Tab-separated table of C-alpha atoms in Angstrom:
chain	number	residue	atom	x	y	z
A	180	UNK	CA	-46.350	6.119	62.230
A	181	UNK	CA	-47.343	5.176	58.682
A	182	UNK	CA	-50.258	2.841	58.017
A	183	UNK	CA	-51.519	1.502	54.703
A	184	UNK	CA	-55.155	1.204	53.697
A	185	UNK	CA	-56.394	-0.290	50.451
A	186	UNK	CA	-59.039	1.630	48.529
A	187	UNK	CA	-60.393	2.182	45.045
A	188	UNK	CA	-60.625	5.705	43.635
A	189	UNK	CA	-63.554	5.885	41.240
A	190	UNK	CA	-65.400	8.926	39.869
A	191	UNK	CA	-63.752	11.240	42.403
A	192	UNK	CA	-64.769	9.052	45.359
A	193	UNK	CA	-62.739	6.714	47.564
A	194	UNK	CA	-64.176	3.265	48.317
A	195	UNK	CA	-62.314	1.585	51.180
A	196	UNK	CA	-61.486	-2.095	50.645
A	197	UNK	CA	-60.087	-2.515	54.160
A	198	UNK	CA	-61.058	-0.868	57.405
A	199	UNK	CA	-61.493	2.879	57.062
A	200	UNK	CA	-58.869	4.937	58.918
A	201	UNK	CA	-60.142	6.555	62.137
A	202	UNK	CA	-58.834	10.090	61.505
A	203	UNK	CA	-60.611	13.371	60.819
A	204	UNK	CA	-57.775	14.799	58.709
A	205	UNK	CA	-54.417	13.474	57.525
A	206	UNK	CA	-51.667	14.039	55.037
A	207	UNK	CA	-51.731	11.261	52.427
A	208	UNK	CA	-49.548	9.895	49.663
A	209	UNK	CA	-51.470	8.302	46.796
A	210	UNK	CA	-49.908	5.539	44.699
A	211	UNK	CA	-51.777	4.587	41.531
A	212	UNK	CA	-51.555	0.985	40.318
A	213	UNK	CA	-52.272	0.711	36.624
A	214	UNK	CA	-54.777	-1.906	35.541
A	215	UNK	CA	-53.026	-5.261	35.764
A	216	UNK	CA	-55.935	-7.289	34.420
A	217	UNK	CA	-54.817	-6.800	30.819
A	218	UNK	CA	-53.761	-9.999	29.110
A	219	UNK	CA	-50.005	-10.430	28.869
A	220	UNK	CA	-49.003	-10.976	25.292
A	221	UNK	CA	-46.866	-14.080	24.975
A	222	UNK	CA	-43.783	-13.779	22.834
A	223	UNK	CA	-43.511	-16.166	19.912
A	224	UNK	CA	-40.375	-17.040	17.981
A	225	UNK	CA	-40.155	-15.983	14.348
A	226	UNK	CA	-41.404	-18.605	11.880
A	227	UNK	CA	-38.008	-18.589	10.142
A	228	UNK	CA	-36.441	-20.643	12.976
A	229	UNK	CA	-39.219	-23.258	13.179
A	230	UNK	CA	-37.904	-26.819	13.029
A	231	UNK	CA	-34.253	-25.802	13.248
A	232	UNK	CA	-33.646	-26.739	16.905
A	233	UNK	CA	-31.813	-29.964	17.767
A	234	UNK	CA	-31.221	-31.879	21.002
A	235	UNK	CA	-27.571	-32.827	21.315
A	236	UNK	CA	-26.991	-35.751	23.651
A	237	UNK	CA	-28.826	-36.894	26.758
A	238	UNK	CA	-30.851	-34.267	28.629
A	239	UNK	CA	-30.837	-36.183	31.935
A	240	UNK	CA	-27.291	-37.379	32.555
A	241	UNK	CA	-24.357	-34.961	32.917
A	242	UNK	CA	-22.115	-34.194	29.953
A	243	UNK	CA	-18.957	-35.181	31.851
A	244	UNK	CA	-18.417	-37.855	34.519
A	245	UNK	CA	-18.813	-36.949	38.220
A	246	UNK	CA	-15.156	-37.835	38.843
A	247	UNK	CA	-14.163	-34.952	36.552
A	248	UNK	CA	-16.175	-32.312	38.423
A	249	UNK	CA	-13.651	-29.914	39.938
A	250	UNK	CA	-16.216	-28.421	42.324
A	251	UNK	CA	-16.508	-31.790	44.145
A	252	UNK	CA	-12.775	-31.940	44.904
């Protein structure tokens, strides 16, 4: 049966974050998670399109009347 244990590998040593497995020897598979604490760079639109967006019509009410919705028939 497979069991997962969370640990940190640092300077050639393993520091267990959860309970340490109770085995004297075992075959292991190590999965390395890259550092996810890096700031995610937010995408920004090019300055050339600034101020060129327009709102056409009402954003709340539907474009066509409910009576014309084919999915309701």
